[in-house]
GROMACS .gro file of C-alpha atoms in nm:
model
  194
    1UNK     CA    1  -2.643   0.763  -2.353
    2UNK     CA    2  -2.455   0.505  -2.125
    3UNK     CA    3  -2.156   0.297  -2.194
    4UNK     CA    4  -2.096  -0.046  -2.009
    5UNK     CA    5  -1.796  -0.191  -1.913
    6UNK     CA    6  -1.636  -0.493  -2.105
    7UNK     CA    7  -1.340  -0.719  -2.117
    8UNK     CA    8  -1.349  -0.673  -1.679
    9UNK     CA    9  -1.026  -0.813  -1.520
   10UNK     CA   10  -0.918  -0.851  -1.146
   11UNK     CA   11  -0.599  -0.917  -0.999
   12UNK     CA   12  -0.535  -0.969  -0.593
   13UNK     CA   13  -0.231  -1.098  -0.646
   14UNK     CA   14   0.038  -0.806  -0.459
   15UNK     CA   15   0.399  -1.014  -0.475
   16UNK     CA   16   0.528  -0.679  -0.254
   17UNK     CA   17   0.365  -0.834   0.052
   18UNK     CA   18   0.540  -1.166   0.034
   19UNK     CA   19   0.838  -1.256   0.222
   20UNK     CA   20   1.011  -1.337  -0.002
   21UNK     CA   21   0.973  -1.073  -0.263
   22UNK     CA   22   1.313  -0.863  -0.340
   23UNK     CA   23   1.322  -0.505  -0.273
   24UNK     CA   24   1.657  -0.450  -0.242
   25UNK     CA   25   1.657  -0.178  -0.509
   26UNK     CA   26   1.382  -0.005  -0.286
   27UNK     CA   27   1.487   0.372  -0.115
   28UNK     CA   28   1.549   0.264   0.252
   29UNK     CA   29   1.561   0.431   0.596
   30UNK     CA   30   1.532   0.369   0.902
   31UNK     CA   31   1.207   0.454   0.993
   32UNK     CA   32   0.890   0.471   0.696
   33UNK     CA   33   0.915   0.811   0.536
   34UNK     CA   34   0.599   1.021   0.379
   35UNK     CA   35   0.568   0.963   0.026
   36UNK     CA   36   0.730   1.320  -0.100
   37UNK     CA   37   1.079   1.174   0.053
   38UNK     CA   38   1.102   0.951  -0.176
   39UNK     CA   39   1.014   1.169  -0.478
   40UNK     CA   40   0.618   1.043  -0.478
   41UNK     CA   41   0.351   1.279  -0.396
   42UNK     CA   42  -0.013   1.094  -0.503
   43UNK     CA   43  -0.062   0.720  -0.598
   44UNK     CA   44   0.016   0.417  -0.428
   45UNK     CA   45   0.338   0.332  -0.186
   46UNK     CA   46   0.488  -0.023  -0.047
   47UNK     CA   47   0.691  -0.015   0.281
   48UNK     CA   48   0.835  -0.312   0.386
   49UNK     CA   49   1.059  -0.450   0.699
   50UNK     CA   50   1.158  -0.730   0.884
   51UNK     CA   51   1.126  -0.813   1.246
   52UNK     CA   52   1.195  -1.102   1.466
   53UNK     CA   53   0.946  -1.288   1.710
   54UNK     CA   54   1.092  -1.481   2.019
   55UNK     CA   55   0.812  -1.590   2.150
   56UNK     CA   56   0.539  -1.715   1.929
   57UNK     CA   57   0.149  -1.576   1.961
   58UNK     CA   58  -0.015  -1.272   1.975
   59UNK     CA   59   0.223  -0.941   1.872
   60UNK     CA   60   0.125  -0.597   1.940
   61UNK     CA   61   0.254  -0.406   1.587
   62UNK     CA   62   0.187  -0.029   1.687
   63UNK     CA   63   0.178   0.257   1.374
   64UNK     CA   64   0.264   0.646   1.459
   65UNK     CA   65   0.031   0.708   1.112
   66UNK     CA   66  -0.071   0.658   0.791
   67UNK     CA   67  -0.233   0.854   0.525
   68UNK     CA   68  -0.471   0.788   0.369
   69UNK     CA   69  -0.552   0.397   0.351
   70UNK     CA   70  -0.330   0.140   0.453
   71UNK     CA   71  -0.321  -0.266   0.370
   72UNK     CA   72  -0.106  -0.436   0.572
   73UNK     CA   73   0.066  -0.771   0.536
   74UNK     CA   74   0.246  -1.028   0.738
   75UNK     CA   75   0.470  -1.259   0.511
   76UNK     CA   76   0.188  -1.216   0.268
   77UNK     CA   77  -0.135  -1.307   0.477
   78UNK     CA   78  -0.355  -0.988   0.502
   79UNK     CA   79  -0.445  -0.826   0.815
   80UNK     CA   80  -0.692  -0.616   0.742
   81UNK     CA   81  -0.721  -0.210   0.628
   82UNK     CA   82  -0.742   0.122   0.819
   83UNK     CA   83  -0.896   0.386   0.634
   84UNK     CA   84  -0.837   0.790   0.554
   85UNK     CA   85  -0.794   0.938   0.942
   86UNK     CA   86  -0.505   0.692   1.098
   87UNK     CA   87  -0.241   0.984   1.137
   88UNK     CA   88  -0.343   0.949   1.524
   89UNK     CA   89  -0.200   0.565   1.537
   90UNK     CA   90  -0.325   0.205   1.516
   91UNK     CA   91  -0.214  -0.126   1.583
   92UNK     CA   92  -0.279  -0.504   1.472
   93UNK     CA   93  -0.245  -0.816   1.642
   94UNK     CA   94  -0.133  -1.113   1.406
   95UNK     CA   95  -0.103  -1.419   1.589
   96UNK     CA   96   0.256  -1.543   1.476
   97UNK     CA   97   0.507  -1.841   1.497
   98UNK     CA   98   0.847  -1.770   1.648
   99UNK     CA   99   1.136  -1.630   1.370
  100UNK     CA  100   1.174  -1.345   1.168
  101UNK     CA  101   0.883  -1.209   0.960
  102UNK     CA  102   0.802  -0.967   0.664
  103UNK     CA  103   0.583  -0.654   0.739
  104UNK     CA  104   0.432  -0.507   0.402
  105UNK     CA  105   0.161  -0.216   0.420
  106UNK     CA  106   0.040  -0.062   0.101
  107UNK     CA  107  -0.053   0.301   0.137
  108UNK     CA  108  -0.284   0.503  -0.086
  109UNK     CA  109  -0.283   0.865  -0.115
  110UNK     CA  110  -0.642   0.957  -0.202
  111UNK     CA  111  -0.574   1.316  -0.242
  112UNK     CA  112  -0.490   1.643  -0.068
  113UNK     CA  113  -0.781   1.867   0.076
  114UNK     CA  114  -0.491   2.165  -0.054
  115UNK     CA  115  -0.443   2.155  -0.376
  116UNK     CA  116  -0.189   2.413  -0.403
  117UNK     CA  117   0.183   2.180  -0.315
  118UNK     CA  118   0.246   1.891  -0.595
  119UNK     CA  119   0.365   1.684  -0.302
  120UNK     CA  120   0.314   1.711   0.080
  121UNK     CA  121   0.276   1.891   0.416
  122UNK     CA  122   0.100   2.250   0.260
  123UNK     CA  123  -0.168   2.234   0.553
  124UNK     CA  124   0.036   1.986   0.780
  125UNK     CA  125  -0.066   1.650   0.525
  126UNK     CA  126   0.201   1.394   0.507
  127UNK     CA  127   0.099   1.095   0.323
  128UNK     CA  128   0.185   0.779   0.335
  129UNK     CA  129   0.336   0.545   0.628
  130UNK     CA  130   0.497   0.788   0.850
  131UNK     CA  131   0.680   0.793   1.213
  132UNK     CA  132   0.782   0.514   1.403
  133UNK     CA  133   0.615   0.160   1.435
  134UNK     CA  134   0.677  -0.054   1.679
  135UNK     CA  135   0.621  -0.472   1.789
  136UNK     CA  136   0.513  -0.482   2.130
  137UNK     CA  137   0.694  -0.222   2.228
  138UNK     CA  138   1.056  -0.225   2.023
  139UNK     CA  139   1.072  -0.009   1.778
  140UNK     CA  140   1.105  -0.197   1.387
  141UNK     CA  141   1.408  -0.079   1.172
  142UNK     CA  142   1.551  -0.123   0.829
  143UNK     CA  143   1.218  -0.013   0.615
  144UNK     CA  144   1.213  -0.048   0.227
  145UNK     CA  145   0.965   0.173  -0.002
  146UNK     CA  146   0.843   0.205  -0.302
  147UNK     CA  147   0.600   0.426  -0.455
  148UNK     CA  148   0.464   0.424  -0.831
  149UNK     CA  149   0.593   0.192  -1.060
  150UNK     CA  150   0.885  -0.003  -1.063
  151UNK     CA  151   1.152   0.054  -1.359
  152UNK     CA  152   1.059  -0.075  -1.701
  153UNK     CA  153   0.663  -0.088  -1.564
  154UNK     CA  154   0.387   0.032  -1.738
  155UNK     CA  155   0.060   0.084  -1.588
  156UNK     CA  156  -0.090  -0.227  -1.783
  157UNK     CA  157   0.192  -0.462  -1.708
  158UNK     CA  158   0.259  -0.349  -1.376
  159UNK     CA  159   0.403  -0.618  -1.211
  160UNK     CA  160   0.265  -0.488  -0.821
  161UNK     CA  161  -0.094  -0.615  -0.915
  162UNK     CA  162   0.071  -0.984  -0.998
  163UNK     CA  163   0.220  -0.887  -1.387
  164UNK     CA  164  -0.093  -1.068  -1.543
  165UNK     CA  165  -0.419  -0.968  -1.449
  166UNK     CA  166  -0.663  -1.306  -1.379
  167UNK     CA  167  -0.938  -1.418  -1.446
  168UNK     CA  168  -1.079  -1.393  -1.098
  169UNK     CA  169  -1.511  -1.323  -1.160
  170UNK     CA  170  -1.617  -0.983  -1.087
  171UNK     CA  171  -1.923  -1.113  -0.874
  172UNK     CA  172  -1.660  -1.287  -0.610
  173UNK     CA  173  -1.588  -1.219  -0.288
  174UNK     CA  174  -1.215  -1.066  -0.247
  175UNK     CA  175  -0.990  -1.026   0.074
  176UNK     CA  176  -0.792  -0.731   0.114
  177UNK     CA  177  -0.755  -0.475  -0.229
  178UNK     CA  178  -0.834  -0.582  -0.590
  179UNK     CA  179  -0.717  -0.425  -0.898
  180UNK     CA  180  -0.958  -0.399  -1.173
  181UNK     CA  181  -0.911  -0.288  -1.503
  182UNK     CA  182  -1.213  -0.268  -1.782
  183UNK     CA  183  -1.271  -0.150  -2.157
  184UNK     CA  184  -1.544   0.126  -2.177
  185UNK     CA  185  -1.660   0.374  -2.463
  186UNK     CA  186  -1.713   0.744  -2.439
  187UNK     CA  187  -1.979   0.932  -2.717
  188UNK     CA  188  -1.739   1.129  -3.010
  189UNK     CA  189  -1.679   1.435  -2.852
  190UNK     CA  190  -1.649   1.373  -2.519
  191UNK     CA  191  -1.473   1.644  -2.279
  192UNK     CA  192  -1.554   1.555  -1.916
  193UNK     CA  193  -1.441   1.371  -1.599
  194UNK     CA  194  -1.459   1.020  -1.570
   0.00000   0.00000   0.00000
């Protein structure tokens, strides 16, 4: 037998990317850290800086690596992914105004081909944003992360996919990640993988 999905909601809204969003309470180093040094070995993770333009157009924003996806942000427009496979570095180009700016990436861990560690590096697998990343050239400072959820959270009220989830139909076209959640019903007796 087969089960559809009901009551289907979707959320894009990510308040971590915006400017203006307070992560203060957030671990912080100088350069972005793998997930397991902040205590987080699987999941999501937010890193967020701050950086100043002097001269306005095109920046060069260089990454050492990321595993395994990575969204990244710039004062809450989206710039676009780079999928499982960018430990050997990337970079983006946002076109930008003079002034200071927010960098936000969202990292996913999608899993370790070694099972055996709970949380990083058995076969030489950091995950998450890692190493230093520069704009054009100068190396950015002063990171914030995040993994998991926040205190107080719980994984239906989690306030990183926008507290509420909206309304937004299923059948639209979405820019950058989506969170989805959906009712479904299994047959009495059910012992699998979903």
């Amino acid at each position: 037998t087969s089960s559809s999905l009901s009551n289907i909601r979707t959320s894009t809204a990510l308040p971590e990317s915006a400017a203006a969003f307070d992560d203060s309470s957030w671990h912080s180093a100088a350069q972005p850290q793998r997930m397991a040094a902040f205590g987080h070995g699987h999941g999501y993770a937010w890193y967020r800086t701050t950086f100043d333009v002097v001269d306005e157009g095109p920046q060069t924003i260089t990454f050492s690596g990321a595993d395994d996806r990575a969204h990244a942000w710039v004062d809450g427009v989206y710039l676009g992914a780079r999928g499982w496979g960018s430990n050997h570095g990337w970079h983006l180009m946002p076109n930008l105004p003079a002034g200071t700016h927010t960098l936000a990436v969202l990292v996913e861990n999608l899993g370790m081909f070694n099972s055996g560690a709970e949380y990083d590096i058995p076969l030489g697998e950091p995950k998450g944003l890692y190493g230093p990343v520069w704009l054009n050239g100068a190396e950015l400072s002063g990171w914030r992360m995040r993994a998991g959820l926040g205190a107080g959270e719980q994984i239906d009220t989690w306030d990183a996919p926008g507290g509420v989830i909206d309304d937004v139909p299923v059948a639209d076209a979405v820019t950058g990640p989506a969170w989805v959640a959906a009712e479904f019903d299994l047959p009495d007796g059910f012992d699998g993988a979903v």
